[in-house]
Coordinates of C-alpha atoms in Angstrom, one line a residue:
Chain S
X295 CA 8.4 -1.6 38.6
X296 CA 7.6 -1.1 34.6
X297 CA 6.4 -3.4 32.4
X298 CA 10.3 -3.6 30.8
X299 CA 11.4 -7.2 31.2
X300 CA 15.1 -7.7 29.3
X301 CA 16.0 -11.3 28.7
X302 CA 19.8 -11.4 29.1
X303 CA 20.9 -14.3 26.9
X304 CA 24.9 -14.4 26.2
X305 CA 26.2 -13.8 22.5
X306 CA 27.1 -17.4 21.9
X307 CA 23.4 -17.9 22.3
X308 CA 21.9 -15.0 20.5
X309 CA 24.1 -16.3 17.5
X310 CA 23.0 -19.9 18.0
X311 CA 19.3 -19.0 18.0
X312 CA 19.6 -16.5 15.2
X313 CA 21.4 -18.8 12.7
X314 CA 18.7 -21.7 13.7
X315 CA 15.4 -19.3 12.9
X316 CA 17.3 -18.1 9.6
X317 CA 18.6 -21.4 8.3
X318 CA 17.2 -22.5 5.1
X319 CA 16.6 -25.8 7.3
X320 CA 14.0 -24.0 9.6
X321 CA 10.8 -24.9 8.2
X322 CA 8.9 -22.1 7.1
X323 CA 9.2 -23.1 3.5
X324 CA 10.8 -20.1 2.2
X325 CA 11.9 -21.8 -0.7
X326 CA 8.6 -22.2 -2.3
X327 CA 8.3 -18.3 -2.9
X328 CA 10.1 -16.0 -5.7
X329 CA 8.2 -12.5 -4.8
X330 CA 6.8 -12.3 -8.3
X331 CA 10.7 -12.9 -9.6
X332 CA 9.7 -16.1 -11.3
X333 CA 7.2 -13.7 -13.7
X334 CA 9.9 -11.4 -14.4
X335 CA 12.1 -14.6 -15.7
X336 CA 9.3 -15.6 -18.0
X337 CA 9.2 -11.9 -19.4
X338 CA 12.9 -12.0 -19.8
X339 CA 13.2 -8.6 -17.6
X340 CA 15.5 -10.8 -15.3
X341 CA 17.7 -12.9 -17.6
X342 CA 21.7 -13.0 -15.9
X343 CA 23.1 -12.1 -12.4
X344 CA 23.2 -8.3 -13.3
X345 CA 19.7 -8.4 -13.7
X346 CA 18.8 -10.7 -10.8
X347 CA 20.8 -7.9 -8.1
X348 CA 18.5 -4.7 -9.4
X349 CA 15.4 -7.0 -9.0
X350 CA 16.4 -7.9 -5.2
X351 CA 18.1 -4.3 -4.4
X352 CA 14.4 -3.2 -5.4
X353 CA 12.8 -5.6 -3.4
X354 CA 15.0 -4.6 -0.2
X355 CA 15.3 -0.9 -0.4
X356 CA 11.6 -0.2 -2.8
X357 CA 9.6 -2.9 -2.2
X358 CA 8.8 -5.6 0.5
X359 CA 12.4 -5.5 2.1
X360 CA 11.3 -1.9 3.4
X361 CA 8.4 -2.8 4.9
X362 CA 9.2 -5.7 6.7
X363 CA 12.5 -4.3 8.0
X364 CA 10.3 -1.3 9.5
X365 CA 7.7 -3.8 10.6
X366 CA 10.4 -6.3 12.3
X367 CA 12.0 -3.3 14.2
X368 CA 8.6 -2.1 15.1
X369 CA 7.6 -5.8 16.6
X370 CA 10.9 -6.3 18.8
X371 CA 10.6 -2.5 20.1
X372 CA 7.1 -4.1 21.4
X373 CA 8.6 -6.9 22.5
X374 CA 11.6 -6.0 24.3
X375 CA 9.0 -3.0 26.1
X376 CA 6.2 -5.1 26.8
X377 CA 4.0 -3.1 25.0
X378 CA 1.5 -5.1 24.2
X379 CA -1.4 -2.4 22.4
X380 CA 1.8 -1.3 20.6
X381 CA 2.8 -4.8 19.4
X382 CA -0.7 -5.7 18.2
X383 CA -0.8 -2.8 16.3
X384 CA 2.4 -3.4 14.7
X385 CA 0.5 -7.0 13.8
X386 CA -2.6 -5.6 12.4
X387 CA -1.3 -3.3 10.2
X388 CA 1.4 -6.4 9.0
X389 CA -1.5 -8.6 8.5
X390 CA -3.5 -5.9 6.1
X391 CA -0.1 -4.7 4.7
X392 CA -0.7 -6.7 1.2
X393 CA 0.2 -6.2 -2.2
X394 CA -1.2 -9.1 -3.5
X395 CA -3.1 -12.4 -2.9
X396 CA 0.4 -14.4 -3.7
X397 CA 2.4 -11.9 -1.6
X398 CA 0.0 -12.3 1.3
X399 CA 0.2 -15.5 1.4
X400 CA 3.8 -15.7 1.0
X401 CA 4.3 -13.4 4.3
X402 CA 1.2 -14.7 6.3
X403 CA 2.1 -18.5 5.3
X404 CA 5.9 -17.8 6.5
X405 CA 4.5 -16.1 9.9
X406 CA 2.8 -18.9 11.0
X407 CA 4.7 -21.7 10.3
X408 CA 7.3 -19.5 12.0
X409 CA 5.2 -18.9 14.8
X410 CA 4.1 -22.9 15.4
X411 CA 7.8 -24.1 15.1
X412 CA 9.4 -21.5 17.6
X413 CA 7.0 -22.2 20.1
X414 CA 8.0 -25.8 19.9
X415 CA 11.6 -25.1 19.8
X416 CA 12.2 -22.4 21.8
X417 CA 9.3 -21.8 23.9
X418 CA 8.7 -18.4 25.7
X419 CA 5.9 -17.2 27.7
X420 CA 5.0 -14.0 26.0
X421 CA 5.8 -14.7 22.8
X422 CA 3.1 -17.6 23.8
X423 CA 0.9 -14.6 24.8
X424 CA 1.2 -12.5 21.7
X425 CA 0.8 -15.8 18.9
X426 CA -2.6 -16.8 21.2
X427 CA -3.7 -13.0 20.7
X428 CA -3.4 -13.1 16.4
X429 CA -4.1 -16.5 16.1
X430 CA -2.8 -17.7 12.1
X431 CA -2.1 -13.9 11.7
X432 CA 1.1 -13.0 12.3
X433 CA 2.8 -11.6 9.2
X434 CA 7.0 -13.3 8.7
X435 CA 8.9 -10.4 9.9
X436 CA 6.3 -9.1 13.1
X437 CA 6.9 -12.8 14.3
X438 CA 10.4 -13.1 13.7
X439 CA 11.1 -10.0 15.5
X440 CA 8.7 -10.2 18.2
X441 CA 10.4 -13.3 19.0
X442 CA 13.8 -12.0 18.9
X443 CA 12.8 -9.1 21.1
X444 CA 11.4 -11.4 23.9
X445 CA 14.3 -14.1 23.2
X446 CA 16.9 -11.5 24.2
X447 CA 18.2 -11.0 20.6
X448 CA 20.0 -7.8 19.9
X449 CA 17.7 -5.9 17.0
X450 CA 20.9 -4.7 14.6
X451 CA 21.7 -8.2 14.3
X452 CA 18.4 -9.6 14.0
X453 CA 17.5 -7.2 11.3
X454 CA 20.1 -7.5 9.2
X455 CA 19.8 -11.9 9.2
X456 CA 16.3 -11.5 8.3
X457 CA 17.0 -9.3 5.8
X458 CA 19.9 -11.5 4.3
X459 CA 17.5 -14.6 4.7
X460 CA 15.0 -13.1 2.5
X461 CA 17.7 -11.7 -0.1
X462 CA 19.6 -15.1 -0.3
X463 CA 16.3 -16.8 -0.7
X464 CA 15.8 -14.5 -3.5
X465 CA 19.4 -15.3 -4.8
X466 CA 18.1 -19.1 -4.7
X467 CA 15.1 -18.8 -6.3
X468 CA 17.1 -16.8 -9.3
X469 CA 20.0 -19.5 -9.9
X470 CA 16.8 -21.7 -10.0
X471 CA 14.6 -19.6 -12.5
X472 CA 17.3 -17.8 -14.8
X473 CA 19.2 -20.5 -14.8
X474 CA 22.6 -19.5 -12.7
X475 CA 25.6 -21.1 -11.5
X476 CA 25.7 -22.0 -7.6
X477 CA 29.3 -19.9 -7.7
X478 CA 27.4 -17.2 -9.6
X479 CA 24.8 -17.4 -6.6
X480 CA 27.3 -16.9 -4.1
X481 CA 28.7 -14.0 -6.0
X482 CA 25.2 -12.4 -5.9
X483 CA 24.5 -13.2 -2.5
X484 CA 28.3 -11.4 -1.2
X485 CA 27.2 -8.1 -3.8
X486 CA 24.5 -7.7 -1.5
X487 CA 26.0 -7.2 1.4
X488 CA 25.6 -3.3 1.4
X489 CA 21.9 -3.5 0.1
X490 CA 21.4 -5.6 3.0
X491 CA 22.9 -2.8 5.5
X492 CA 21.5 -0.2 3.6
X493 CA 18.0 -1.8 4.2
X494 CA 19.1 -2.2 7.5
X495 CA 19.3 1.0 8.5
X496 CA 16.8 2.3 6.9
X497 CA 14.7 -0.3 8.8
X498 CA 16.1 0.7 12.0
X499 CA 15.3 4.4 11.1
X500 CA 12.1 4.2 9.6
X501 CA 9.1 5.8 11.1
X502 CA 5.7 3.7 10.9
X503 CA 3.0 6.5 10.0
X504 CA 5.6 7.3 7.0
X505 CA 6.4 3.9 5.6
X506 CA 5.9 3.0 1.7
X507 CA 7.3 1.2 -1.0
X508 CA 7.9 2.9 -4.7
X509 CA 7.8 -0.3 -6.6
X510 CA 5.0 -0.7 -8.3
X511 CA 6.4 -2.5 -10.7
X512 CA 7.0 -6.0 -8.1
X513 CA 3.3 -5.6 -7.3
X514 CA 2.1 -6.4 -10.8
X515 CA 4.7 -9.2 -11.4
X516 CA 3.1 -10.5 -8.5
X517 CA 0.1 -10.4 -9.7
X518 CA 0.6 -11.7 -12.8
X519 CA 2.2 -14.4 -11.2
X520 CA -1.5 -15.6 -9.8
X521 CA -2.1 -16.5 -13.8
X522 CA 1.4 -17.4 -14.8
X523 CA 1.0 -20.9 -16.9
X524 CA 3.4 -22.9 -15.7
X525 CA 4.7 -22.2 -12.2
X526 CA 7.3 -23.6 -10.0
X527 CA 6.9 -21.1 -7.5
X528 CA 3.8 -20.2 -4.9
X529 CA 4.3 -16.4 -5.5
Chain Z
X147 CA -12.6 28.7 16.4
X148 CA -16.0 31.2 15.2
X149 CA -15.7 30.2 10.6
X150 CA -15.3 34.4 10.6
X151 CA -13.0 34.9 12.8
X152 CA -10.4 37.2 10.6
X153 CA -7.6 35.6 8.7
X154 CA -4.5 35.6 10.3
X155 CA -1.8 37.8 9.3
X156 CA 0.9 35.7 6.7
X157 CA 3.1 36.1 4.2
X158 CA 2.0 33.8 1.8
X159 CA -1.7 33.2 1.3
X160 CA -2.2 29.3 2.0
X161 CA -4.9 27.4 0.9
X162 CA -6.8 25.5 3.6
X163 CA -10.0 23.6 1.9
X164 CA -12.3 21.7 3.6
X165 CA -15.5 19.6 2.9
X166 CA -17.8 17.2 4.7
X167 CA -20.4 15.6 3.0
X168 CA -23.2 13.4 4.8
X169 CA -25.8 10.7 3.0
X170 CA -28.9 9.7 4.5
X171 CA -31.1 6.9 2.7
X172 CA -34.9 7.7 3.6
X173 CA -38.4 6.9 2.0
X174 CA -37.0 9.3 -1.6
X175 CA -33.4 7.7 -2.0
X176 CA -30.3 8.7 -0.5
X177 CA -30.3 12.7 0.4
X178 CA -28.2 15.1 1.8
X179 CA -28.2 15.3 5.1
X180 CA -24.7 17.6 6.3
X181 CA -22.7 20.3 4.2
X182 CA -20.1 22.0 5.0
X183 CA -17.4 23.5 2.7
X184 CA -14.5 25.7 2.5
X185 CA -12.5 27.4 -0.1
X186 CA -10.8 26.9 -2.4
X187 CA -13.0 23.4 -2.4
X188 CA -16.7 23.8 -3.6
X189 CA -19.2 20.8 -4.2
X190 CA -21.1 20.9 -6.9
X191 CA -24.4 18.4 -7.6
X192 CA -24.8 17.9 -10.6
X193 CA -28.6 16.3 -11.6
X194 CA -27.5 12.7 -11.4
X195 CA -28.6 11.1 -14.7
X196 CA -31.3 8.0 -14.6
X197 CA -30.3 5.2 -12.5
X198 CA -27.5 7.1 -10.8
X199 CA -27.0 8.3 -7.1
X200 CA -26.6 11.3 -5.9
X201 CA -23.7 12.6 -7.7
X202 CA -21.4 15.1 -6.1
X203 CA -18.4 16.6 -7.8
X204 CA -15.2 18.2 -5.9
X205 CA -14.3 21.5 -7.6
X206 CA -10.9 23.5 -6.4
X207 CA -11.7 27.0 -7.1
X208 CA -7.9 27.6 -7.0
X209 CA -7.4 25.7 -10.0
X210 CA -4.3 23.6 -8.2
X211 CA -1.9 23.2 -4.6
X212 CA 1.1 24.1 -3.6
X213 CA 3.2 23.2 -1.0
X214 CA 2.0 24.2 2.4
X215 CA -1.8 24.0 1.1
X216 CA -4.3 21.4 3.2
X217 CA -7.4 19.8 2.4
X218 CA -9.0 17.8 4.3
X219 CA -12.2 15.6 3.0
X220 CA -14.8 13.8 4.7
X221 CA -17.8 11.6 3.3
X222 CA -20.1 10.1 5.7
X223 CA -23.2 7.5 4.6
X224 CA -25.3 6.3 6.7
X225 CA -26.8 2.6 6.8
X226 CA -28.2 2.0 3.4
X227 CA -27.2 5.1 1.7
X228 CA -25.8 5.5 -1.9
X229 CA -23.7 8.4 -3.4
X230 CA -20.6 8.8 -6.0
X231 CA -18.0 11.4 -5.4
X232 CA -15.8 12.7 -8.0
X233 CA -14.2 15.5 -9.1
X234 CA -14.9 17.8 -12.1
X235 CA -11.4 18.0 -13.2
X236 CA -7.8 17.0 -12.5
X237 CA -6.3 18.0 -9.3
X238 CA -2.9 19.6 -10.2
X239 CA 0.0 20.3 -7.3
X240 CA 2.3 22.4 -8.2
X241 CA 6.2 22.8 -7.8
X242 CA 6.9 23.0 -3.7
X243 CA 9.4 25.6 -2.2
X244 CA 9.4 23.1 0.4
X245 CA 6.8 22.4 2.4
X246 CA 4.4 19.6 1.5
X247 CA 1.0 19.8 0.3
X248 CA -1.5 18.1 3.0
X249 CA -4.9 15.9 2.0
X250 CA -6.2 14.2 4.4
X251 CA -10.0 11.7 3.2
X252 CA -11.9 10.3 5.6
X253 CA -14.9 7.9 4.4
X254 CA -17.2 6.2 6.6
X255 CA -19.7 4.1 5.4
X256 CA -22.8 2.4 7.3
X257 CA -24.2 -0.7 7.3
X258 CA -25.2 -1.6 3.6
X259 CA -24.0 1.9 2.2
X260 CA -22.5 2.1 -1.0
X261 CA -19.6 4.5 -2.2
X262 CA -18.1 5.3 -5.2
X263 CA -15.0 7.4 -4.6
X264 CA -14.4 8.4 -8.2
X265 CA -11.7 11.5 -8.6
X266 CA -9.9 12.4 -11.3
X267 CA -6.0 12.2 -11.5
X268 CA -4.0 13.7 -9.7
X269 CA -0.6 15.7 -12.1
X270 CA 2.3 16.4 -9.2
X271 CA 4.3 18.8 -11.0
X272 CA 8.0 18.1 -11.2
X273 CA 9.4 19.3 -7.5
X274 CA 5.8 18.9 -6.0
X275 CA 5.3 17.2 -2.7
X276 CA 2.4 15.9 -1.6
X277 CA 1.3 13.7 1.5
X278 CA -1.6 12.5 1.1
X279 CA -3.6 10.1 3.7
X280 CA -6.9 8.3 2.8
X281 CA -8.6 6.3 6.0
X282 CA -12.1 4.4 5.1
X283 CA -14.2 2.8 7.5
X284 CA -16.9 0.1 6.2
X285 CA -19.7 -1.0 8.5
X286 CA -20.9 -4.9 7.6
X287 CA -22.0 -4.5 4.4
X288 CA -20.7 -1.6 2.7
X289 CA -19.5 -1.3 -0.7
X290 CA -16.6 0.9 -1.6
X291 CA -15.2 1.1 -5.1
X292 CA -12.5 3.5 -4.9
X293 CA -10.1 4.6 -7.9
X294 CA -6.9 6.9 -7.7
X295 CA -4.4 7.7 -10.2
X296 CA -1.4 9.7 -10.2
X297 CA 0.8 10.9 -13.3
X298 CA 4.0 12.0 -12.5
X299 CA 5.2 15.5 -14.1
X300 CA 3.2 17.1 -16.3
X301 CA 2.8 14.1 -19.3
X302 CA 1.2 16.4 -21.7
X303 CA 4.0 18.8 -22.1
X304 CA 6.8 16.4 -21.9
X305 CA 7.8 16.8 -18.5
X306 CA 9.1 14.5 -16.2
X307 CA 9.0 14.3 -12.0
X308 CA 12.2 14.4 -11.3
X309 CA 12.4 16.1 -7.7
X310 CA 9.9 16.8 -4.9
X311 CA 8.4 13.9 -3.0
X312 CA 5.3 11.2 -2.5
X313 CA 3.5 10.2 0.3
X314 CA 0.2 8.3 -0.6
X315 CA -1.2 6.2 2.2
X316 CA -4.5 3.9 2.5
X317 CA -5.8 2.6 5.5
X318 CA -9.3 0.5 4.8
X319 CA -11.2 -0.7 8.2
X320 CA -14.0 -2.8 8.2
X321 CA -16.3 -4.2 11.2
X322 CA -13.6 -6.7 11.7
X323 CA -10.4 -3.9 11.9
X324 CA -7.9 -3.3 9.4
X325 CA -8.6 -4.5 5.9
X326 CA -6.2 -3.2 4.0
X327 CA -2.8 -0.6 4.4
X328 CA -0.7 0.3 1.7
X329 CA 1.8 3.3 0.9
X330 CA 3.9 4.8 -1.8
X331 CA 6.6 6.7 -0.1
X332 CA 8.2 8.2 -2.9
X333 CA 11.3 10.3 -1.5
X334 CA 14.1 10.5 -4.6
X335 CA 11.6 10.7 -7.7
X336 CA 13.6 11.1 -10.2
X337 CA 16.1 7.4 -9.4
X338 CA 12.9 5.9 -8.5
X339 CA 10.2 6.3 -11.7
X340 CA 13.1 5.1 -13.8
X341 CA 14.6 2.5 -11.8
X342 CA 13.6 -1.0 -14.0
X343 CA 12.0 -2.8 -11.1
X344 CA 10.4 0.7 -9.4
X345 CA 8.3 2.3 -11.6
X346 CA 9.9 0.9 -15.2
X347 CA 10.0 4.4 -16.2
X348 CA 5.8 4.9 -16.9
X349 CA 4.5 8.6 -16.6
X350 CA 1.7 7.3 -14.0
X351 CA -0.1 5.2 -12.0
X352 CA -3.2 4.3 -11.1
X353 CA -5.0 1.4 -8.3
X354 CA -8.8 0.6 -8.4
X355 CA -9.8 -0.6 -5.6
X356 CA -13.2 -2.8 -4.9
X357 CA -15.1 -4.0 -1.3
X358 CA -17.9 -6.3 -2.3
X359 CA -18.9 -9.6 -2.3
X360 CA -18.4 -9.6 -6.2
X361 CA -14.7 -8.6 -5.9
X362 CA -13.8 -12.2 -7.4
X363 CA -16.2 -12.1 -10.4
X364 CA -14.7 -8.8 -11.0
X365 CA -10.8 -9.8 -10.5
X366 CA -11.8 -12.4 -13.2
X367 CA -13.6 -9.6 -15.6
X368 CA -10.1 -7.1 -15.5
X369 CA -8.0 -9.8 -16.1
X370 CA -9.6 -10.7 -18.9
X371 CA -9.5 -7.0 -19.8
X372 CA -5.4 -6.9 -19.6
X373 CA -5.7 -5.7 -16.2
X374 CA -3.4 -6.5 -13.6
X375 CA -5.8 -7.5 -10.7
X376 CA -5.4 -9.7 -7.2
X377 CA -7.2 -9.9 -4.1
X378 CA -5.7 -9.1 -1.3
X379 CA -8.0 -10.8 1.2
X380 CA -11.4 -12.2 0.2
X381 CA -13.9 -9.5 -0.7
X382 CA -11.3 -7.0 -1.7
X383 CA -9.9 -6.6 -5.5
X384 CA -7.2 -4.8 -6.3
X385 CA -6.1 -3.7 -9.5
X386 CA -2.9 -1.9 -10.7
X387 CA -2.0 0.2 -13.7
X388 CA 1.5 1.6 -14.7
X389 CA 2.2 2.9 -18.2
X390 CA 1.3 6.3 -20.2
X391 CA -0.6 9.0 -18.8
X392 CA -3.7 8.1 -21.2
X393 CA -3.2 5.0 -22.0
X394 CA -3.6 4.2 -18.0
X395 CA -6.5 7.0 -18.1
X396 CA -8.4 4.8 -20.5
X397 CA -7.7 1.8 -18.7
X398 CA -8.7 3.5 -15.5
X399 CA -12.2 4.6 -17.4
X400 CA -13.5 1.1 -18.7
X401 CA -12.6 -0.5 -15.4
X402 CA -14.8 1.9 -13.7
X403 CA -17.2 1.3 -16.0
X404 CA -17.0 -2.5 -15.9
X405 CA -17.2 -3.1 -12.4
X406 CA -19.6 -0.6 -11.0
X407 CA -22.0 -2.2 -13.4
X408 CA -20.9 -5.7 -12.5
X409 CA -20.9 -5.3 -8.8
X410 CA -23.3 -2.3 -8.2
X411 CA -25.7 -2.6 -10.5
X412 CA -25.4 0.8 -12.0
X413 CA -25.1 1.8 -15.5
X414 CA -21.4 1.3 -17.6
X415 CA -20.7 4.4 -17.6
X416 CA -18.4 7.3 -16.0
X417 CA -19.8 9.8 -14.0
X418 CA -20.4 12.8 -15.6
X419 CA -18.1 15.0 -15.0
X420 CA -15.1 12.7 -16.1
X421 CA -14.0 12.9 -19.7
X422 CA -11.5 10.8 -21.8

């Protein structure tokens, strides 16, 4: 007897569950944040589409992307072993993982309306259990993938949706901000496909007591954000 | 292991410094309590000037690192003690033939302590590699104001980092659990300082990092001073530099100046030993 417990759920239902939690529609209100892009409009540093992919690639494979990914894959390895000391050290260091007041609250905000919804929607037990243990302080992607792990949802899969979630909100926030076309959106959104792998795998390789970011840069449009003078945008 | 037990045979001579440091407040100020230290690292104390802490600086005898050298640091105060550390010149880690070069910090304050961790850059040659780790533990009611700056090939001369690696991790704990965590992992230098939304090209980088109760008041007084500054989580300012090697140094300077005299009382000044 182990403490293992694997939910079996069938594919038709991992999909289901996976498209419900990453729908724009799930209300976590995603589309109030631009990750400090709506500063680097008003500077003029993200002006067309071109511009609008380097700013996101960063953000997935420099910045914020890398962290969460790591911290995601970290949360459903918890999950799916039932390691509990394990998981809520995966939370803790999610919670104090911040770059910035606006980014903190962009992550922390996310991870708890997250949390409240899916345990009306789709209540589990020990997901129950590990929400009641960080109450209001469960970062996006450590809720998100503790859920997935103790809902039964493969971690590839998982990964990569949150992942694309996060990059196509980014995509949204840009046609909003630069202005773009919705086709140019979509075009965006389909160039990103390999980012979104890349950061994928990287997530899915990463080691904890190794993980960084190398873009400074995000962090001070982020901040700068806080005193932005007209702002559509909560970070 | 006995501190003279004979040097083990090698090929190449690595360094492996060590200090620990240990504050005690009594009846005459804050005083030395523990001291240990190993080469290349040597503290010095410098007569702290009027209205200062005891001052110690952090001097490398070897003059820089390479790869496969170690240091490992550790300040302790104790419950109501005050000190600043800094270091008497830039630390410089030179061009690895592979292996990285190891620093491990370890602060722990007590209740009501205050610490000014205070070095002076650190130049990574281009192809250095340094993993660095910093852990801090406050008790209720510690102050920490902590600075760290990095420049990124050797800015004087013209050169850039273009290979070698970064590792720079924080980990701030406070009677609660973890503050703070934050990492530069910095593995393809070269794409990375130049890439538009990474590093924007600048030669260096630097964070100040504050743990008091003023950390608003002070958020507001860098702001005002150009300075890119947040707060993570109530009681904690953070403030970010990226840009030329002395321009950020400058930057670095009056900020330490501003806020340990805004939220620690002490004079507007740097400590001794830094120069700009």
């Amino acid at each position: 007897m182990t403490a293992m417990t694997t939910t079996t759920i069938t594919e038709g239902a991992a999909l289901y569950r996976l498209l419900a939690w990453l729908s724009p529609a799930y209300p976590v209100g995603a589309y109030t944040y631009s990750h400090g892009l709506e500063t680097a409009v008003e500077d003029g540093v993200v002006r067309d589409r071109a511009s609008l992919l380097d700013y996101i690639r960063t953000v997935l494979l420099a910045g914020a992307g890398r962290v969460d990914g790591a911290l995601l894959a970290a949360a459903w390895r918890g999950a799916v072993a039932g390691d509990d000391p394990a998981l809520d050290e995966v939370a803790e260091l999610a919670a104090a993982w911040r770059g910035s007041a606006e980014l903190a609250l962009e992550t922390m905000a996310q991870g708890t309306a997250f949390t409240s919804v899916t345990q009306s929607a789709w209540p589990e037990a020990r997901f129950a259990a590990f929400a009641a243990r960080h109450p209001r302080n469960l970062a996006h992607p450590v809720a998100f993938g503790a859920a997935a792990g103790f809902g039964g949802l493969p971690l590839r899969p998982a990964l990569t949706g949150w992942l694309a979630a996060f990059a196509a909100n980014l995509v949204s926030a840009g046609v909003r901000l630069v202005p773009l076309g919705q086709t140019d959106g979509q075009i965006a959104t389909a160039a990103l496909h390999p980012i979104v792998e890349q950061a994928t795998d990287a997530a899915l390789a990463a080691d904890l007591d190794r993980l960084g970011t190398a873009a400074p840069a995000l962090d001070l449009f982020s901040m700068r954000h806080e005193t932005q003078y007209t702002r559509l945008f909560r970070s | 292991m006995p501190r003279d037990a004979p040097a083990l045979p090698s090929r190449h001579q690595r360094a492996d410094g060590a200090f620990e440091l240990g504050f005690a407040a009594s009846s005459r100020g804050t005083v030395l309590r523990h001291l240990f230290q190993q080469a290349p690292l040597r503290v010095l104390f410098p007569d702290p000037e009027p209205g200062e802490p005891p001052t110690a600086a952090l001097l490398n005898c070897a003059g820089g690192l390479a790869g496969g050298d170690a240091l490992r640091q550790a300040v302790r105060l104790e419950a109501g003690a005050q000190a600043t550390l800094c270091t008497a010149a830039a630390e410089k880690l030179y061009r690895s033939l592979g292996p990285e070069t190891r620093i491990e910090t370890r602060l722990t304050l007590g209740a009501g302590a205050v610490l000014e961790w205070l070095p002076q850059e650190t130049i990574l040659f281009d192809g250095a590699r340094m993993a660095r780790r910093m852990q801090a533990e406050l008790a209720e009611g510690a102050r920490l104001l902590a600075v760290e700056m990095l420049v990124f090939g050797r800015a004087a001369a013209g050169e850039r980092m273009r290979a070698g690696s970064v590792f720079d991790s924080w980990r701030l704990r406070g009677p609660g659990g973890l503050l703070w965590a934050d990492a530069l992992a910095l593995e393809a230098p070269g794409e990375q300082l130049t890439a538009p939304f990474g590093f924007g090209g600048a030669e260096s980088m630097a964070m100040l990092l504050l743990a008091a109760p003023e950390a608003e008041a002070m958020r507001d007084l860098l702001r005002e001073a150009g300075a890119a500054a947040t707060l993570p989580r109530p009681g904690l300012l953070l403030a970010r530099w990226l840009g030329g090697a002395s321009t950020v140094r400058r930057a670095v300077g009056a900020a330490i100046a501003a806020v340990r005299e805004g939220a620690l009382g002490r004079p507007p000044r740097l400590p001794r030993l830094w120069t700009i």
